Amino acid sequence: MVAEWKHIEDIMSEEYVGKRVCIRGWIYRKSVVGGKAFVRVRDSTGVIQVVVDREVLGDEIVKTLKDMGLEASVKTCGILVKQPRAPGGYEIHTDYFEIVGTSRDFPIKGNEGIEYLLDHRHLWLRSRRLTEIMKIKHTVLKAGRDYFIENNWWEVTPPILTASAVEGGATLFPVKYFDKTAYLSQSAQLYLEVLIYSLEKVWSLTPSFRAEKSRTRRHLAEYWHLEAEAAWYNMEDMMKVTAELVAYIVDKVLESNRRQLEFLGRKLDVLKRSREPNYPAIKYDEAISILQKKGVNIEWGDDLGADEERILTQEFETPFFITHFPKDIKSFYMKMDANDPRVVLGFDLLAPEGYGEIIGGSEREDNYEVLYQRIIEQGYDPSNYKWYLDLRKYGSVPHSGFGLGIERLVMWIAGLDHIRDAIPFPRYRGRIYP
Ligand code: NSS
């Protein structure tokens, strides 16, 4: 059969009414009433009702459809008809209907619990909701890359197998590496720092791995990490880059994914405000006093957890920065503030509406002796960081960088209540299948 296959989204318009169209997809819903089967077919772009009439195609196909399970794959052609009662306002009166791949008793019927659905993630990913989220993620990834490409940053490819920790030994995943133990990368940062000495402004998009012991709504064991590092940039310069990057991504999603956001019921006002990169910043000190005023039991020196961050987000209507954290709650590589050695030149960018941290960044310690001491202070063995320390011996420069958690950003932009839906195959403690 010669047919020009069309996508459902493209034919749902006046232009095609009365014309013969051909589509391919999967059975999304169906009912058989009298001599007619009403089959809703979905493809990657949408859903349309197809009317299979016994009078046109004979008894057999209507009978077959009655027994056929959801998610069977089909090809069909017919005349597009306006039908206000059909979802989307159009339907196809088919003269050709072929079942390509049968389906019996599709395991997801619509009232299953979350663990069951996660065990059937390979099938659950066909849902409208997850499909729309993946489309938003596509835009987030593309816009993230485009931002750096348009602004003349070099893309580089750091390793995933590494010999030592960046973000704390507690969340390292060991892997057998010949006769040694290696670790899956927690962050490309240390390698990006190497590459600024030749390329000055670099970025990478890689998976990062964290053996997070506790299960939360915003932690994965494997996530996508967009990281950047630049020579000669101080903390403020790098904060400006992150604000521009996030604003750029939000803008692209608003431009490209209105339908998806609408389907997910996402309110747009905060996103619209976040298209402008003028995000406010407060210091850690201020964050602590806001929290204390609100009756939170917290003291200077304590780390901000998800609960504290959520409370702080009530104060803002766009993403916002927290800067100048106590050095003891941050990593060894962050540069100490010359004006207040208790704090480091580190910053987090928090998403509003309760979401919290989406970016962590800092100016880096560029002095050999200070960095050496900080490595020891934090309980690491400097001999594992010899190459990293070398960077401070041969033409050290002030520099800064950051890491953005793609799924954290998708979670906020799409308005999700759990990070697992921002990634097709979520990995976290207790989940590796499928
Ligand atoms: O630990 S971070 O805060 N910072 C770093 O890894 C730096 N070494 C990055 C850099 O400067 N190049 O992680 C950065 C971001 C953080 O803000 C989150 O958005 C995300 O990475 N992140 C995570 N997302 C999902 N799941 C987990 N477990 C996770 N951990 C961090």
Coordinates of C-alpha atoms and ligand atoms in Angstrom, one line a residue:
M1 CA 0.0 0.0 0.0
V2 CA 1.3 3.4 -0.9
A3 CA 0.4 6.0 1.7
E4 CA 1.7 9.3 3.0
W5 CA 1.9 8.8 6.7
K6 CA 1.0 11.9 8.7
H7 CA 1.3 12.8 12.3
I8 CA -2.0 13.2 14.2
E9 CA -1.2 16.7 15.4
D10 CA -0.6 17.8 11.7
I11 CA -4.0 16.6 10.4
M12 CA -6.2 18.0 13.2
S13 CA -7.1 21.1 11.2
E14 CA -9.7 22.5 8.8
E15 CA -7.2 22.0 6.0
Y16 CA -7.6 18.2 6.0
V17 CA -11.4 18.0 6.5
G18 CA -12.9 15.9 3.7
K19 CA -9.5 14.7 2.6
R20 CA -8.1 11.1 2.9
V21 CA -5.4 10.8 5.5
C22 CA -3.2 8.0 6.7
I23 CA -1.8 7.6 10.2
R24 CA 0.1 5.0 12.3
G25 CA 0.1 4.6 16.0
W26 CA -1.2 2.7 19.0
I27 CA -4.7 2.0 20.3
Y28 CA -5.2 4.4 23.2
R29 CA -8.9 3.7 24.0
K30 CA -11.7 1.9 22.2
S31 CA -15.3 1.0 22.4
V32 CA -17.4 -1.1 20.2
V33 CA -21.0 0.0 19.8
G34 CA -23.3 -1.9 17.5
G35 CA -21.6 -2.3 14.2
K36 CA -19.0 0.3 14.8
A37 CA -15.7 0.4 16.7
F38 CA -14.5 3.8 18.0
V39 CA -10.8 3.5 18.3
R40 CA -8.7 6.3 19.7
V41 CA -5.3 6.1 18.2
R42 CA -2.3 7.9 19.6
D43 CA 1.1 8.7 18.1
S44 CA 4.0 10.8 19.3
T45 CA 2.0 13.9 18.6
G46 CA -1.6 13.4 19.8
V47 CA -4.7 11.3 19.9
I48 CA -7.5 11.0 17.3
Q49 CA -10.7 9.0 17.1
V50 CA -11.0 6.5 14.2
V51 CA -14.4 5.1 13.3
V52 CA -14.3 1.6 12.0
D53 CA -17.7 0.8 10.4
R54 CA -18.8 -2.8 9.7
E55 CA -20.6 -1.5 6.7
V56 CA -17.4 -0.3 5.2
L57 CA -14.7 -2.8 6.3
G58 CA -16.8 -5.9 7.2
D59 CA -17.6 -7.8 10.3
E60 CA -14.2 -9.3 11.0
I61 CA -12.2 -6.2 11.8
V62 CA -14.9 -4.9 14.2
K63 CA -14.8 -8.3 16.0
T64 CA -11.0 -8.4 16.1
L65 CA -11.0 -4.9 17.6
K66 CA -13.5 -5.9 20.2
D67 CA -11.0 -8.4 21.5
M68 CA -7.9 -6.4 20.9
G69 CA -6.0 -5.0 23.9
L70 CA -5.0 -1.4 24.3
E71 CA -1.6 -0.5 22.9
A72 CA -1.8 -2.7 19.8
S73 CA -0.1 -0.9 16.9
V74 CA -2.1 0.1 13.9
K75 CA -2.1 1.7 10.5
T76 CA -5.2 3.3 9.2
C77 CA -6.4 5.6 6.4
G78 CA -9.7 7.4 5.9
I79 CA -11.5 10.7 5.4
L80 CA -11.0 13.3 8.1
V81 CA -14.4 14.5 9.4
K82 CA -15.3 17.3 11.8
Q83 CA -16.8 15.9 14.9
P84 CA -17.4 18.2 17.9
R85 CA -18.0 15.1 20.1
A86 CA -14.7 13.5 19.4
P87 CA -11.6 14.6 21.5
G88 CA -9.9 17.3 19.5
G89 CA -12.9 17.9 17.4
Y90 CA -12.1 15.6 14.4
E91 CA -12.3 11.9 13.6
I92 CA -11.3 9.6 10.8
H93 CA -13.9 7.5 9.0
T94 CA -11.6 4.7 8.0
D95 CA -11.6 2.7 4.8
Y96 CA -8.3 0.9 5.6
F97 CA -7.4 -0.5 9.1
E98 CA -4.5 -2.8 9.7
I99 CA -3.3 -4.2 13.0
V100 CA 0.5 -4.3 12.9
G101 CA 1.4 -5.6 16.3
T102 CA -1.3 -7.2 18.5
S103 CA -1.6 -6.6 22.2
R104 CA -3.4 -8.7 24.8
D105 CA -4.3 -7.5 28.3
F106 CA -2.0 -4.5 28.5
P107 CA -0.8 -4.5 32.1
I108 CA -1.6 -0.8 32.8
K109 CA -5.3 -0.1 33.1
G110 CA -5.2 3.1 35.0
N111 CA -5.7 2.4 38.7
E112 CA -2.3 0.8 39.6
G113 CA -0.1 1.9 42.5
I114 CA 3.2 3.7 42.1
E115 CA 5.5 0.7 42.6
Y116 CA 3.6 -1.4 40.1
L117 CA 3.8 1.4 37.6
L118 CA 7.5 1.8 38.2
D119 CA 8.0 -1.9 37.6
H120 CA 6.2 -1.4 34.3
R121 CA 8.0 1.8 33.5
H122 CA 8.9 0.4 30.0
L123 CA 5.2 0.5 29.2
W124 CA 4.1 3.4 31.5
L125 CA 6.4 5.6 29.4
R126 CA 3.7 5.5 26.7
S127 CA 1.4 7.6 28.9
R128 CA 0.4 11.1 27.7
R129 CA 1.8 12.7 30.9
L130 CA 5.3 11.1 30.7
T131 CA 5.4 11.8 26.9
E132 CA 4.6 15.5 27.5
I133 CA 7.3 15.7 30.2
M134 CA 9.9 14.1 27.9
K135 CA 9.1 16.7 25.3
I136 CA 9.7 19.5 27.8
K137 CA 13.0 17.8 28.8
H138 CA 14.0 17.8 25.1
T139 CA 13.6 21.5 25.0
V140 CA 15.5 22.0 28.3
L141 CA 18.4 19.9 27.0
K142 CA 18.5 21.7 23.6
A143 CA 18.2 25.1 25.1
G144 CA 20.9 24.4 27.6
R145 CA 23.3 23.3 24.8
D146 CA 22.3 26.2 22.6
Y147 CA 23.0 28.7 25.3
F148 CA 26.6 27.7 25.6
I149 CA 27.1 27.3 21.9
E150 CA 25.6 30.7 21.1
N151 CA 27.8 32.3 23.7
N152 CA 31.1 30.7 22.5
W153 CA 31.8 28.2 25.2
W154 CA 33.7 25.0 24.2
E155 CA 31.9 21.7 24.7
V156 CA 34.2 19.0 26.2
T157 CA 33.9 15.4 27.2
P158 CA 35.1 14.6 30.8
P159 CA 35.4 11.0 32.0
I160 CA 32.7 9.1 33.8
L161 CA 35.1 6.6 35.5
T162 CA 37.1 8.5 38.0
A163 CA 39.6 7.9 40.8
S164 CA 38.3 10.2 43.6
A165 CA 35.5 12.2 45.1
V166 CA 34.4 15.7 44.3
E167 CA 31.2 15.9 46.3
G168 CA 32.0 13.8 49.3
G169 CA 33.0 10.2 49.8
A170 CA 29.6 9.2 51.2
T171 CA 27.8 9.3 47.8
L172 CA 30.5 7.6 45.7
F173 CA 29.5 4.5 43.6
P174 CA 32.5 2.2 43.4
V175 CA 33.0 0.1 40.3
K176 CA 35.6 -2.6 39.7
Y177 CA 38.2 -1.2 37.4
F178 CA 40.5 -4.0 36.4
D179 CA 42.4 -4.7 39.6
K180 CA 41.5 -1.3 41.2
T181 CA 38.4 0.4 42.5
A182 CA 37.2 3.4 40.5
Y183 CA 34.1 5.5 41.1
L184 CA 31.3 6.8 38.8
S185 CA 31.6 10.5 38.4
Q186 CA 29.7 12.8 40.8
S187 CA 30.6 15.9 38.8
A188 CA 32.8 16.8 35.9
Q189 CA 34.0 19.8 37.7
L190 CA 37.6 18.9 38.4
Y191 CA 38.2 17.9 34.8
L192 CA 36.5 21.0 33.5
E193 CA 38.9 22.9 35.7
V194 CA 41.8 21.3 33.8
L195 CA 40.4 22.2 30.5
I196 CA 40.0 25.9 31.2
Y197 CA 43.8 26.3 31.0
S198 CA 43.6 25.6 27.3
L199 CA 40.0 26.5 26.3
E200 CA 39.1 29.1 29.0
K201 CA 35.3 28.6 28.8
V202 CA 34.1 25.0 28.8
W203 CA 30.9 23.1 29.4
S204 CA 29.7 19.5 29.4
L205 CA 26.5 17.5 29.7
T206 CA 27.1 14.1 31.3
P207 CA 25.4 11.7 33.7
S208 CA 26.4 12.2 37.3
F209 CA 26.1 9.5 39.9
R210 CA 25.3 9.8 43.6
A211 CA 24.8 6.9 45.9
E212 CA 22.2 8.9 47.9
K213 CA 21.2 6.7 50.9
S214 CA 17.9 8.2 51.5
R215 CA 15.0 8.4 49.1
T216 CA 13.6 11.9 48.6
R217 CA 11.5 13.7 46.0
R218 CA 14.5 15.4 44.5
H219 CA 17.4 13.0 44.6
L220 CA 18.3 10.4 41.9
A221 CA 21.3 8.1 41.9
E222 CA 21.9 8.9 38.2
Y223 CA 21.0 12.3 36.8
W224 CA 22.0 14.6 33.9
H225 CA 24.4 17.3 34.9
L226 CA 25.0 20.4 32.8
E227 CA 28.3 21.9 34.1
A228 CA 30.4 24.9 33.1
E229 CA 33.8 26.3 34.2
A230 CA 35.6 29.5 33.1
A231 CA 39.0 31.1 33.6
W232 CA 39.0 34.7 34.9
Y233 CA 35.4 34.5 36.1
N234 CA 34.6 35.5 39.6
M235 CA 31.5 34.4 41.6
E236 CA 29.4 37.2 40.4
D237 CA 30.3 36.6 36.7
M238 CA 29.4 33.0 37.0
M239 CA 26.1 33.8 38.8
K240 CA 25.2 36.0 35.9
V241 CA 25.9 33.1 33.5
T242 CA 23.6 30.8 35.5
A243 CA 20.8 33.3 35.6
E244 CA 21.0 33.9 31.9
L245 CA 21.1 30.2 31.2
V246 CA 18.0 29.4 33.3
A247 CA 16.1 32.4 31.9
Y248 CA 17.0 31.3 28.4
I249 CA 15.8 27.7 29.0
V250 CA 12.6 28.9 30.6
D251 CA 11.9 31.2 27.6
K252 CA 12.5 28.4 25.1
V253 CA 10.1 26.0 27.0
L254 CA 7.4 28.7 27.1
E255 CA 8.0 29.2 23.3
S256 CA 8.0 25.6 22.3
N257 CA 6.0 23.6 24.9
R258 CA 2.8 25.6 25.6
R259 CA 0.7 22.5 24.8
Q260 CA 2.7 20.3 27.1
L261 CA 2.6 22.8 30.0
E262 CA -1.1 23.1 29.5
F263 CA -1.6 19.4 29.5
L264 CA 0.3 19.1 32.7
G265 CA -1.8 21.9 34.3
R266 CA 1.3 24.0 34.9
K267 CA 0.5 27.6 35.9
L268 CA 2.5 30.0 33.8
D269 CA 2.8 33.2 35.7
V270 CA 6.0 32.3 37.6
L271 CA 7.6 30.8 34.5
K272 CA 6.8 34.0 32.6
R273 CA 8.4 36.2 35.2
S274 CA 11.5 33.9 35.2
R275 CA 12.3 34.6 31.5
E276 CA 14.2 37.7 32.7
P277 CA 17.6 36.9 34.2
N278 CA 17.4 39.5 37.0
Y279 CA 17.2 36.9 39.8
P280 CA 17.6 38.2 43.3
A281 CA 20.4 37.1 45.6
I282 CA 20.6 36.8 49.4
K283 CA 23.5 35.8 51.6
Y284 CA 23.4 32.6 53.7
D285 CA 23.3 34.9 56.8
E286 CA 20.1 36.5 55.6
A287 CA 18.6 33.1 54.8
I288 CA 19.2 32.0 58.3
S289 CA 17.6 35.1 59.8
I290 CA 14.6 34.8 57.5
L291 CA 14.2 31.2 58.7
Q292 CA 14.7 32.1 62.3
K293 CA 12.0 34.8 62.1
K294 CA 9.7 32.2 60.7
G295 CA 10.2 30.1 63.7
V296 CA 12.5 27.5 62.1
N297 CA 14.9 25.9 64.6
I298 CA 18.2 26.6 62.7
E299 CA 21.5 28.1 63.6
W300 CA 24.3 29.7 61.7
G301 CA 26.5 26.9 60.4
D302 CA 23.6 24.4 59.7
D303 CA 23.1 23.2 56.2
L304 CA 19.9 24.1 54.4
G305 CA 17.8 21.0 53.7
A306 CA 14.8 20.6 51.5
D307 CA 12.4 21.9 54.2
E308 CA 14.4 25.0 54.9
E309 CA 14.7 25.7 51.1
R310 CA 11.0 25.3 50.6
I311 CA 10.3 27.9 53.3
L312 CA 12.7 30.3 51.7
T313 CA 11.1 29.9 48.3
Q314 CA 8.0 31.5 49.7
E315 CA 9.8 34.8 49.7
F316 CA 10.5 34.8 46.0
E317 CA 8.6 34.7 42.7
T318 CA 11.5 33.8 40.4
P319 CA 14.6 31.7 40.9
F320 CA 16.9 33.3 43.5
F321 CA 20.5 32.9 44.7
I322 CA 21.9 32.1 48.2
T323 CA 25.5 33.0 48.5
H324 CA 28.4 33.0 51.0
F325 CA 27.8 29.7 52.8
P326 CA 29.8 28.6 55.9
K327 CA 32.9 26.8 54.6
D328 CA 32.3 23.7 56.7
I329 CA 29.1 22.8 54.9
K330 CA 30.6 23.2 51.4
S331 CA 33.2 21.3 49.3
F332 CA 36.9 21.7 49.7
Y333 CA 37.4 23.4 46.3
M334 CA 35.3 26.6 47.1
K335 CA 37.4 29.7 47.5
M336 CA 37.2 31.4 50.9
D337 CA 35.9 34.9 51.1
A338 CA 38.8 37.2 51.8
N339 CA 36.5 39.5 53.7
D340 CA 35.1 36.8 56.0
P341 CA 37.1 33.6 56.1
R342 CA 34.2 31.7 57.8
V343 CA 32.4 31.6 54.5
V344 CA 33.1 30.6 50.9
L345 CA 32.4 32.3 47.6
G346 CA 29.8 29.6 46.8
F347 CA 26.3 30.1 45.4
D348 CA 23.1 28.0 45.0
L349 CA 20.3 28.9 42.6
L350 CA 16.9 27.9 44.0
A351 CA 13.7 27.5 42.0
P352 CA 10.6 29.1 43.5
E353 CA 7.3 27.5 44.3
G354 CA 8.8 25.2 46.9
Y355 CA 11.3 23.5 44.6
G356 CA 14.6 24.7 45.9
E357 CA 18.2 24.0 44.7
I358 CA 18.7 23.5 40.9
I359 CA 22.3 24.8 40.6
G360 CA 25.3 24.7 42.8
G361 CA 28.4 26.8 41.9
S362 CA 31.4 28.7 43.2
E363 CA 34.6 30.5 42.7
R364 CA 37.4 28.0 43.1
E365 CA 40.3 28.0 45.4
D366 CA 43.3 28.9 43.2
N367 CA 46.0 29.0 45.9
Y368 CA 48.1 25.8 46.2
E369 CA 48.7 26.0 49.9
V370 CA 45.2 26.9 50.9
L371 CA 43.7 24.2 48.7
Y372 CA 46.1 21.6 50.0
Q373 CA 45.0 22.5 53.6
R374 CA 41.3 22.4 52.7
I375 CA 41.7 19.0 51.2
I376 CA 43.2 17.7 54.4
E377 CA 40.7 19.6 56.6
Q378 CA 37.9 17.8 54.8
G379 CA 39.4 14.4 55.4
Y380 CA 40.8 13.7 51.9
D381 CA 44.2 12.4 50.9
P382 CA 46.0 15.1 48.9
S383 CA 48.0 12.4 47.0
N384 CA 44.7 11.5 45.2
Y385 CA 44.4 15.2 44.1
K386 CA 48.0 15.7 42.9
W387 CA 47.0 16.5 39.4
Y388 CA 44.3 18.8 40.6
L389 CA 46.7 20.6 42.9
D390 CA 49.2 20.9 39.9
L391 CA 46.7 23.3 38.3
R392 CA 47.6 25.7 41.1
K393 CA 51.3 25.3 40.5
Y394 CA 51.5 26.1 36.8
G395 CA 49.8 29.4 35.9
S396 CA 46.9 29.3 38.4
V397 CA 44.1 31.7 37.5
P398 CA 41.0 32.9 39.3
H399 CA 38.1 30.8 38.0
S400 CA 34.5 29.8 38.7
G401 CA 32.0 27.2 37.6
F402 CA 28.7 25.5 38.4
G403 CA 26.5 22.4 37.9
L404 CA 22.9 22.4 37.0
G405 CA 20.8 19.3 37.7
I406 CA 18.7 18.8 34.5
E407 CA 16.0 16.8 36.2
R408 CA 15.7 19.3 39.0
L409 CA 15.1 22.0 36.4
V410 CA 12.6 19.9 34.5
M411 CA 10.8 19.1 37.7
W412 CA 10.3 22.8 38.5
I413 CA 9.5 23.9 34.9
A414 CA 7.0 21.1 34.4
G415 CA 5.6 21.5 37.9
L416 CA 6.3 17.9 38.9
D417 CA 6.0 16.7 42.5
H418 CA 8.6 14.0 42.1
I419 CA 12.0 14.0 40.3
R420 CA 11.5 10.4 39.0
D421 CA 9.1 11.6 36.3
A422 CA 11.8 14.0 34.9
I423 CA 13.8 10.9 33.7
P424 CA 12.6 7.9 31.7
F425 CA 14.3 5.3 33.8
P426 CA 14.8 6.6 37.3
R427 CA 17.5 5.2 39.4
Y428 CA 17.5 5.6 43.2
R429 CA 18.1 3.3 46.1
G430 CA 15.9 0.2 45.6
R431 CA 15.2 0.8 41.9
I432 CA 17.3 -0.5 39.0
Y433 CA 14.6 -2.3 37.0
P434 CA 13.7 -1.8 34.2
Ligands
NSS1 O1 26.6 18.8 44.3 S1 26.3 20.0 43.6 O2 25.5 20.9 44.3 N1 27.5 20.6 42.9 C1 28.4 20.0 42.2 O3 28.4 18.8 41.9 C2 29.5 20.8 41.6 N2 30.8 20.0 41.5 C3 29.1 21.3 40.2 C4 30.1 22.2 39.5 O4 30.4 23.2 40.1 N3 30.6 21.9 38.4 O5 25.4 19.4 42.3 C5 25.0 20.3 41.3 C6 23.5 20.2 41.0 C7 22.6 20.4 42.2 O6 22.4 21.8 42.3 C8 21.4 19.7 41.8 O7 20.6 20.4 40.8 C9 22.0 18.5 41.0 O8 23.3 18.8 40.6 N4 22.0 17.3 41.9 C10 21.2 16.3 41.8 N5 20.1 16.1 41.0 C11 19.4 14.9 41.1 N6 19.7 13.9 42.0 C12 20.8 14.1 42.9 N7 21.1 13.1 43.7 C13 21.6 15.3 42.8 N8 22.6 15.8 43.4 C14 22.9 17.0 42.9

